[in-house]
Amino acid sequence: MGWLSRTGYLEALSRFFYDLAELSDSMGLKRQPPCPIGSCGTVKVKVGLPSMLVGGVIMDVTSVEQAEIAEDAGAVGVMVLDKLPYDVRRSGGVARMADVKVIEEVMSSITIPVSAKCRIGHYMEAVILERAGVDLIDESEVLTPVDEAHHINKWVFKVPFVNGARELPEALRRISEGASMIRTKGEAGTGNVAEAVRHMKALNNDIRFLASRRGDEEFLRDYARNAKVSYELVKLVADLGRLPVVNFAAGGIATPADAALMMWLGSDGVFVGSGIFKSGDARARAEAIVLATSKWDDPEAVLEAQRMVVEKSAMTGIDVKTLKPEELLQVRGV
Amino acid sequence: MRIGVLALQGDYMDHVEITRKALQTKKVSGGVVLVKDKDSLKSIDAIIIPGGESTVIGRLLERTGMLEELGSIIAGGLPALGTCAGAILMAKKVRDKVAGEVKQPIMGVMSIGVLRNAFGRQRESFEMELEVGGYGRIRAAFIRAPAIVELWGDARELSWFEHPEIGRVAALAVEGSMIASAFHPEITGETLLHEILIDMVKR
C-alpha cells in the first residue's frame, strides 16, 4: 500500500489521545493491557495488522466448529458473532456482542486472527473484547447501537478497530476517531451485494475527485469542513489517492463472483457474513471465495472458483428495495 | 534486475514500495513484478514472500501448483526474503504457541524452526529497535509475529533479543541466499533487508 511510511499525521493524533489515556491511567484507572516488550499498540502496529489481511477473506462464524471450517478453507481471519446478520435481521430485538466464552474457545482453537463485533458507542464491550485478547474489533452497525451520537474513541485502545462506511466523509470521520481499517457497510444479512457496490464506488469516486484537486487548498478545506474532519486528513487522502488505512468490502457478499467483483472495484479484501454459513455448501463456498478474492484478476481462476459452488445452495437473499427504511442497518452510526 | 513479490495474499504492495526504494538507494536499475502464478516464476532474479497469514498463502501456493516449484527454485539458489508469514513458509519446522503442532503447507527450505504467534496476540504486537549484526540498528514491527527459536546447519542469526517471557529469540536469520525475518521491515520503512537481498542477486 505504501502509505505506512506516511502515517505521521495519524501518529500525531494517536499520541494526543494516548497521552490523555495514560493520564487517566496514572490517576488510577488501570485500563491498558500489559505490554511485555517494546511499544505495543502503535499506529504502525495497529494499521499494520489489517495490511497483513490484504487479498484475504474474513468470515463470520458463530461456533468453534465453523471457525475451524473457515481456517481450513483459507480464511485470513474470523469474526465471532452470536447470530449471523441474516438471523439478527429475522430475530429482531437487541443484538449485542458475542458470548465471551465462545470467543475465547475460538481463540484457543485456531491460529488465524480472531475478530469480534461490539455495539456502536459501547466502550465497555470494546474494553472487554480487548482484555479477552481479540485481535481486531468491529464497531458494527449490525449490532444495536447504544450511542446514537458518538462512536468509541478508538485511539486509546491497543487493538485495531474496523468501522463501516458508506461514503468518504463517513470513512474519514471513523479514521479521525482512530479506526485502523474501513469496510463498506453494504446491507448485511441480505446476500445482495448491490449496496456494497454502491458504497465502494461512492468512496472511490470521492477519493479520485479529491486526488484530482489535491493542489486546491480552498476546495480541500471546504471538503474537510463539510465532512466534519480535519484538513490534514483530507489532504493526506488527496495526496495518497487512497485511504490511509486498508479498505475491505462487506455486506451482502454471497458468491465467489461477488467477492471478485468487489476486488475489481478496488477493495483490499472482503468480509463474508451470512454468505457462507447460511449456504448449503459452506466448506466448498468458503474455499471458492478465498480463491476468487486472491486471484480476482485471473478470469480462469474466478471461473474455477465459481465452479466450486452450486447456485441452488447459495443463500436466497433479500432484495434491498423490499426492506422498510427502519429495517436498514447501514443508516446506523453515520 | 527483476525482483518478484509473491502477491497471493498479504502486504505485498508495501514490499513493492520498499523494494523500489531499495533499488534506488543501491542505484540498481530494475523493476518489481507481482508473482501470482507459475509463469512469472521463470523471469525473476529474486523472490520476496510477504507478511500475511501463512496458512492462507500456503494453501493458495498449493492450489496454484506453485508450492513445490517455488520451494525447489529457492533451494536451488534463487535469492529469497521472507518476512513474518514468509519466514514461516520458508522454515523447515513450524509450531504454534497455542495450537502446538500445526498442519499447514510450507516450502520447508531453511534450516530454522519457528514458533508461530510466539509473542502473543495482536494487543502484544510491538515495535522496537533491533541491532542487526554488522549493519547497525533498524526499527522493527512485530505483528502477531513468529519467533525463530531454532537454527541448525548453515543457518545463522543476524539479530536477536531477550524476551522477558520466552527468553532469547532470533529475529533475523540467513542461510546461503535466503533471509528470514520474524518482523516487518516494510511496515517501518526500513530498506536494509531488501538491500541485502539485492546484494545477494549481484553476487
XYZ file of C-alpha atoms in Angstrom:
537
model
C 0.000 0.000 0.000
C 2.906 2.252 0.685
C 1.105 4.754 2.880
C 2.548 3.263 6.037
C 5.701 5.304 5.777
C 3.475 8.389 5.675
C 1.262 7.934 8.708
C 2.801 10.926 10.511
C -0.487 12.763 10.894
C -2.264 9.701 12.305
C 0.627 9.218 14.713
C 0.309 12.806 15.974
C -3.418 12.291 16.587
C -2.738 8.973 18.253
C -0.125 10.459 20.586
C -2.552 13.125 21.718
C -5.304 10.686 22.655
C -2.853 8.144 24.002
C -1.324 10.737 26.323
C -4.821 11.512 27.584
C -5.399 7.815 28.215
C -2.098 7.484 30.030
C -3.012 10.465 32.156
C -6.249 8.774 33.206
C -4.312 5.554 33.832
C -1.914 7.416 36.107
C -4.914 8.660 38.052
C -5.798 5.113 38.989
C -7.903 3.907 36.053
C -5.666 0.965 35.118
C -7.141 0.181 31.740
C -4.202 -0.524 29.428
C -3.345 -4.199 28.923
C 0.244 -5.235 29.758
C 2.994 -4.915 27.131
C 5.843 -7.393 27.742
C 8.389 -5.819 25.348
C 8.851 -2.799 23.038
C 5.987 -0.350 22.374
C 2.645 -2.090 21.904
C -0.350 -0.748 20.010
C 1.475 1.935 17.996
C -0.201 3.282 14.859
C 2.088 1.181 12.637
C 1.302 -1.966 14.595
C -2.441 -1.207 14.532
C -2.655 -0.206 10.857
C -0.158 -2.972 10.063
C -2.425 -5.860 11.116
C -5.160 -5.103 8.544
C -2.379 -4.627 5.993
C -1.438 -8.301 6.574
C -5.031 -9.299 5.759
C -4.975 -7.768 2.255
C -6.177 -10.085 -0.509
C -7.908 -12.256 2.073
C -11.360 -13.155 3.366
C -12.629 -12.657 6.920
C -15.544 -14.981 7.658
C -18.394 -14.588 10.165
C -18.666 -17.608 12.472
C -20.841 -18.458 15.464
C -19.032 -21.531 16.847
C -15.664 -23.271 17.166
C -16.744 -25.781 14.530
C -17.461 -23.039 11.972
C -14.202 -21.276 12.876
C -12.258 -24.458 12.129
C -14.002 -24.859 8.771
C -13.146 -21.221 7.962
C -9.474 -21.667 8.885
C -9.210 -24.889 6.846
C -10.785 -23.168 3.854
C -8.114 -20.450 3.935
C -9.832 -17.576 5.762
C -7.450 -14.812 6.734
C -9.449 -14.268 9.918
C -12.791 -14.988 11.551
C -15.421 -12.703 13.075
C -17.144 -14.256 16.069
C -20.842 -13.435 16.341
C -23.750 -14.513 18.482
C -26.026 -14.672 15.413
C -25.227 -14.302 11.711
C -26.517 -10.960 10.315
C -29.290 -12.813 8.440
C -30.576 -14.193 11.760
C -30.127 -10.835 13.516
C -32.434 -9.396 10.871
C -35.010 -12.172 11.334
C -34.994 -12.408 15.111
C -35.232 -8.690 15.853
C -34.698 -7.456 19.412
C -31.385 -6.107 20.677
C -28.236 -7.557 19.072
C -25.183 -7.486 21.372
C -21.567 -8.708 21.376
C -20.993 -12.477 21.251
C -20.515 -14.691 24.339
C -17.041 -14.141 25.727
C -16.711 -17.912 26.313
C -17.337 -18.675 22.651
C -14.815 -16.006 21.607
C -12.215 -17.481 23.983
C -12.840 -21.018 22.737
C -12.407 -19.880 19.152
C -9.165 -18.047 20.042
C -7.671 -21.160 21.584
C -8.633 -23.497 18.742
C -7.425 -21.642 15.615
C -4.181 -19.815 14.714
C -5.519 -17.015 12.474
C -6.631 -13.592 13.838
C -9.939 -13.533 15.690
C -12.227 -10.508 15.425
C -15.457 -9.743 17.229
C -18.137 -7.078 16.972
C -19.109 -4.559 19.612
C -22.079 -2.199 19.501
C -21.537 1.312 18.124
C -20.536 3.573 21.021
C -20.266 0.709 23.532
C -16.888 1.499 25.059
C -17.202 -1.249 27.693
C -17.875 -4.041 25.208
C -14.714 -2.891 23.414
C -12.709 -2.892 26.666
C -13.934 -6.446 27.364
C -13.000 -7.634 23.860
C -9.537 -6.063 24.104
C -8.962 -7.673 27.514
C -10.132 -11.049 26.186
C -7.418 -10.789 23.525
C -9.463 -10.228 20.373
C -7.130 -9.178 17.519
C -9.483 -6.785 15.713
C -12.694 -5.154 16.963
C -15.534 -4.336 14.573
C -17.632 -1.439 15.886
C -20.581 -2.621 13.877
C -23.949 -1.324 12.702
C -25.135 -4.962 12.563
C -25.471 -4.835 16.356
C -27.884 -2.409 18.007
C -26.135 0.949 18.591
C -26.022 2.232 22.171
C -24.950 5.779 21.338
C -26.814 7.499 18.530
C -24.453 10.487 18.519
C -20.937 9.148 19.127
C -18.619 6.337 18.205
C -15.939 4.924 20.505
C -12.675 6.876 20.814
C -10.525 4.133 19.326
C -7.167 5.865 19.781
C -6.986 4.790 23.418
C -7.081 1.081 22.526
C -4.081 -1.092 21.735
C -6.005 -3.322 19.366
C -7.092 -2.075 15.947
C -10.731 -1.312 15.091
C -12.594 -1.673 11.819
C -15.610 0.519 11.067
C -18.211 0.527 8.309
C -18.706 3.466 5.949
C -20.971 4.258 3.011
C -19.014 7.182 1.622
C -15.734 9.005 2.067
C -16.748 11.607 4.698
C -18.105 8.812 6.893
C -14.865 6.815 6.459
C -12.782 9.896 7.317
C -14.808 10.524 10.485
C -14.140 6.950 11.607
C -10.410 7.294 10.852
C -10.378 10.546 12.862
C -11.803 8.562 15.772
C -8.967 6.045 15.457
C -10.264 3.314 13.128
C -7.310 1.328 11.702
C -9.375 -0.248 8.928
C -12.516 0.644 6.974
C -15.095 -1.608 5.332
C -18.125 -0.776 3.243
C -21.329 -1.175 5.179
C -23.279 -2.747 2.355
C -26.548 -4.134 3.676
C -25.605 -7.006 5.961
C -27.565 -10.248 6.034
C -29.230 -9.742 2.658
C -26.996 -11.825 0.388
C -27.292 -8.871 -2.001
C -24.020 -7.200 -2.926
C -25.691 -4.148 -4.522
C -25.260 -1.841 -1.533
C -21.598 -2.782 -1.066
C -21.030 -1.915 -4.732
C -22.759 1.420 -4.239
C -20.674 2.252 -1.160
C -17.343 1.199 -2.668
C -17.999 3.253 -5.810
C -19.118 6.320 -3.851
C -15.977 6.156 -1.729
C -13.579 5.664 -4.620
C -15.235 8.351 -6.768
C -14.755 10.864 -3.963
C -11.117 9.842 -3.485
C -10.406 10.244 -7.194
C -12.086 13.659 -7.150
C -10.022 14.758 -4.123
C -6.826 13.488 -5.737
C -7.566 15.458 -8.892
C -7.818 18.646 -6.806
C -5.015 17.958 -4.365
C -3.372 21.303 -5.085
C -6.571 23.256 -4.401
C -6.299 24.091 -0.707
C -9.557 26.021 -0.583
C -11.509 23.103 -2.031
C -9.887 20.625 0.359
C -10.664 22.901 3.316
C -14.326 23.131 2.271
C -14.466 19.372 1.872
C -12.978 18.897 5.342
C -15.443 21.332 6.880
C -18.443 19.600 5.278
C -17.149 16.155 6.214
C -16.509 17.340 9.810
C -12.893 16.143 9.736
C -9.529 17.881 9.738
C -7.982 19.462 6.656
C -4.785 17.443 7.264
C -6.640 14.136 6.896
C -8.381 15.262 3.685
C -5.031 16.467 2.324
C -3.420 13.109 3.221
C -6.105 11.192 1.284
C -5.810 13.574 -1.696
C -2.028 13.101 -1.772
C -2.121 9.301 -1.347
C -5.010 8.849 -3.791
C -6.476 6.294 -1.402
C -7.474 5.868 2.246
C -4.562 5.867 4.707
C -5.844 2.521 6.039
C -6.903 -0.781 4.490
C -10.406 -0.818 2.973
C -12.399 -4.075 2.761
C -15.779 -4.813 1.197
C -18.604 -6.109 3.380
C -22.356 -6.524 3.378
C -24.129 -8.964 1.094
C -21.228 -10.893 -0.451
C -22.531 -14.414 -1.156
C -20.617 -15.907 -4.119
C -17.028 -16.087 -5.448
C -18.123 -13.769 -8.270
C -19.387 -11.197 -5.710
C -16.004 -11.273 -3.950
C -14.052 -10.911 -7.204
C -16.335 -8.033 -8.258
C -15.559 -6.146 -5.040
C -11.820 -6.716 -5.522
C -12.116 -5.447 -9.094
C -13.808 -2.311 -7.718
C -10.729 -1.655 -5.590
C -11.358 -3.438 -2.272
C -8.281 -4.627 -0.400
C -10.110 -7.778 0.745
C -13.590 -8.963 1.758
C -15.719 -9.824 4.767
C -18.279 -12.563 4.206
C -21.045 -12.662 6.781
C -24.103 -14.817 6.293
C -22.974 -15.767 2.765
C -21.014 -18.826 3.836
C -22.718 -20.419 6.810
C -26.233 -19.605 5.552
C -25.492 -21.542 2.354
C -25.906 -25.252 1.769
C -22.279 -25.764 0.717
C -20.345 -23.816 3.366
C -16.996 -25.608 3.130
C -16.689 -25.516 -0.671
C -18.088 -21.985 -0.851
C -15.586 -20.716 1.728
C -12.672 -22.176 -0.261
C -14.051 -20.820 -3.523
C -14.460 -17.276 -2.157
C -10.855 -17.361 -0.852
C -9.593 -18.341 -4.309
C -11.707 -15.728 -6.120
C -10.574 -12.970 -3.742
C -6.865 -13.714 -4.150
C -6.937 -14.332 -7.907
C -9.738 -11.916 -8.880
C -7.669 -10.604 -11.804
C -7.369 -14.069 -13.397
C -10.707 -14.945 -15.119
C -9.687 -18.619 -15.320
C -9.264 -18.779 -11.533
C -12.544 -16.955 -10.863
C -14.301 -19.398 -13.196
C -12.733 -22.309 -11.318
C -13.900 -20.770 -8.022
C -17.429 -20.248 -9.298
C -17.460 -23.876 -10.495
C -16.789 -24.987 -6.910
C -20.174 -23.686 -5.695
C -23.782 -24.575 -6.511
C -26.161 -21.665 -7.079
C -29.098 -23.637 -5.638
C -27.174 -23.786 -2.345
C -26.496 -20.045 -2.166
C -28.425 -18.105 0.454
C -31.673 -16.892 -1.093
C -31.091 -13.299 -0.190
C -33.323 -10.277 0.229
C -33.891 -7.513 -2.300
C -32.813 -4.340 -0.501
C -35.700 -2.419 -2.111
C -38.225 -4.551 -0.212
C -36.763 -3.541 3.159
C -38.553 -0.814 5.091
C -36.392 2.236 5.955
C -36.314 1.182 9.632
C -35.014 -2.259 8.637
C -31.861 -0.862 7.009
C -28.725 -1.447 9.074
C -26.484 0.869 7.030
C -28.082 4.082 8.321
C -26.954 3.338 11.882
C -23.993 5.352 13.203
C -23.018 7.760 10.427
C 17.298 -6.862 -12.089
C 13.746 -8.202 -11.676
C 12.585 -8.790 -8.138
C 9.406 -10.800 -7.707
C 6.977 -10.220 -4.846
C 4.603 -13.114 -4.144
C 1.173 -11.460 -4.384
C -1.354 -14.143 -3.432
C -2.218 -12.596 -0.071
C -0.633 -10.242 2.445
C 1.115 -6.864 2.482
C 2.776 -7.355 -0.900
C 2.162 -3.759 -2.000
C 4.189 -2.492 0.967
C 7.030 -4.750 -0.204
C 6.746 -3.419 -3.763
C 7.171 0.131 -2.476
C 10.114 -0.676 -0.201
C 11.852 -2.792 -2.866
C 11.673 0.129 -5.316
C 13.178 2.353 -2.630
C 15.967 -0.168 -2.004
C 16.748 -0.419 -5.746
C 17.047 3.381 -5.838
C 19.282 3.519 -2.758
C 21.543 0.853 -4.274
C 21.446 2.620 -7.653
C 20.497 -0.643 -9.346
C 18.312 -0.455 -12.423
C 15.487 -2.917 -12.261
C 11.854 -3.469 -11.533
C 9.435 -5.227 -9.248
C 6.979 -7.845 -10.539
C 3.944 -9.272 -8.784
C 4.058 -13.068 -8.777
C 0.647 -14.769 -8.819
C 1.269 -17.845 -10.967
C 3.917 -20.337 -12.116
C 4.711 -18.478 -15.335
C 6.040 -15.376 -13.604
C 8.479 -17.513 -11.557
C 10.650 -18.060 -14.637
C 11.690 -14.458 -15.221
C 12.745 -13.251 -11.761
C 16.170 -12.819 -10.129
C 14.897 -12.887 -6.533
C 11.650 -13.526 -4.668
C 10.078 -11.818 -1.669
C 7.476 -13.679 0.351
C 5.484 -11.014 2.207
C 3.773 -10.837 5.561
C 0.203 -12.087 5.719
C -1.400 -15.263 7.006
C 0.999 -18.149 6.431
C -1.854 -20.681 6.376
C -3.615 -18.760 3.607
C -0.536 -18.082 1.461
C 0.498 -21.745 1.853
C -2.889 -23.041 0.753
C -3.024 -20.676 -2.215
C 0.518 -21.724 -3.224
C -0.696 -25.300 -3.126
C -3.859 -24.586 -5.096
C -1.972 -22.681 -7.816
C 0.567 -25.510 -8.042
C 3.441 -23.235 -7.021
C 4.360 -24.646 -3.604
C 6.848 -27.292 -4.712
C 8.198 -25.364 -7.669
C 8.901 -22.195 -5.672
C 10.420 -24.277 -2.877
C 12.747 -26.075 -5.232
C 13.955 -22.956 -7.064
C 14.677 -21.241 -3.730
C 16.529 -24.362 -2.562
C 18.326 -24.255 -5.920
C 19.734 -20.803 -5.138
C 17.160 -18.131 -6.099
C 17.750 -15.343 -3.537
C 14.715 -15.123 -1.243
C 13.481 -12.869 1.531
C 10.610 -13.990 3.749
C 9.081 -11.670 6.337
C 6.825 -12.982 9.119
C 4.444 -15.314 7.205
C 7.180 -15.583 4.562
C 9.671 -16.790 7.185
C 7.149 -19.378 8.386
C 6.703 -20.686 4.829
C 10.489 -20.976 4.372
C 11.199 -22.684 7.716
C 11.646 -26.456 7.938
C 9.991 -26.656 11.372
C 6.793 -24.823 12.366
C 4.911 -24.900 15.652
C 2.182 -22.675 17.100
C 2.430 -21.329 20.626
C -1.254 -22.016 21.440
C -2.276 -24.744 18.995
C 1.049 -26.667 19.182
C 1.625 -28.909 16.170
C 0.183 -27.362 13.034
C -0.690 -28.945 9.733
C -0.172 -26.286 7.109
C 1.528 -26.370 3.704
C 5.066 -24.932 3.879
C 8.031 -24.881 1.498
C 10.475 -26.027 4.197
C 13.696 -24.787 2.623
C 15.550 -23.109 5.503
C 17.214 -24.789 8.471
C 15.280 -22.869 11.098
C 12.468 -23.683 13.495
C 9.787 -21.027 14.081
C 7.174 -20.657 16.780
C 4.022 -19.022 15.397
C 2.289 -16.304 17.439
C 5.252 -16.515 19.847
C 4.763 -13.084 21.412
C 1.023 -13.364 21.955
C -1.970 -11.836 20.243
C -2.392 -8.517 18.434
C -2.533 -6.448 21.651
C 1.009 -7.678 22.473
C 2.262 -6.815 18.971
C 5.070 -4.277 19.242
C 7.656 -2.023 17.667
C 11.283 -1.928 18.827
C 14.825 -1.126 17.741
C 16.988 -4.072 16.712
C 20.733 -4.430 16.285
C 21.443 -6.221 13.001
C 24.876 -7.859 13.164
C 27.365 -5.859 11.106
C 24.773 -3.421 9.702
C 23.585 -1.194 12.561
C 20.210 -0.535 14.148
C 16.818 -0.667 12.487
C 13.221 -0.138 13.616
C 11.195 -3.349 13.518
C 7.443 -4.041 13.795
C 6.387 -7.425 15.173
C 2.733 -8.072 14.284
C 1.339 -11.354 15.659
C 4.864 -12.364 14.802
C 6.622 -15.707 14.955
C 9.978 -16.145 16.724
C 12.920 -18.012 15.231
C 13.645 -20.421 18.067
C 15.975 -22.952 16.440
C 18.800 -22.727 13.884
C 20.967 -25.539 12.590
C 23.252 -26.409 9.670
C 24.361 -23.358 7.705
C 21.691 -21.051 9.109
C 22.976 -18.248 11.320
C 21.275 -15.449 13.191
C 21.796 -11.803 12.227
C 19.735 -10.323 15.025
C 18.373 -11.495 18.354
C 16.886 -10.155 21.564
C 15.917 -11.251 25.029
C 12.152 -11.505 25.617
C 11.018 -11.389 29.282
C 8.608 -14.324 28.806
C 10.125 -16.600 26.184
C 13.829 -15.839 26.580
C 16.429 -15.389 23.863
C 14.989 -15.492 20.340
C 16.356 -14.754 16.876
C 14.581 -12.051 14.860
C 16.564 -12.427 11.658
C 18.339 -15.416 10.097
C 20.316 -16.054 6.899
C 21.342 -19.247 5.154
C 23.060 -19.130 1.757
C 20.928 -16.736 -0.283
C 17.872 -16.962 1.974
C 16.830 -14.346 4.556
C 14.041 -14.903 7.077
C 12.786 -12.188 9.401
C 10.248 -12.502 12.184
C 9.402 -8.796 11.856
C 8.181 -6.437 9.125
C 10.827 -4.053 7.745
C 8.272 -2.972 5.103
C 5.941 -1.584 7.774
C 8.565 0.601 9.441
C 10.026 1.651 6.071
C 13.448 0.011 6.569
C 15.207 -0.960 3.328
C 18.135 -2.872 4.870
C 16.876 -6.429 4.288
C 15.843 -5.606 0.722
C 19.309 -4.139 0.117
C 20.912 -7.344 1.418
C 18.687 -9.294 -0.988
C 19.807 -7.074 -3.901
C 23.449 -7.701 -2.916
C 22.774 -11.445 -2.993
C 21.481 -11.164 -6.570
C 24.566 -9.152 -7.574
C 26.839 -11.906 -6.237
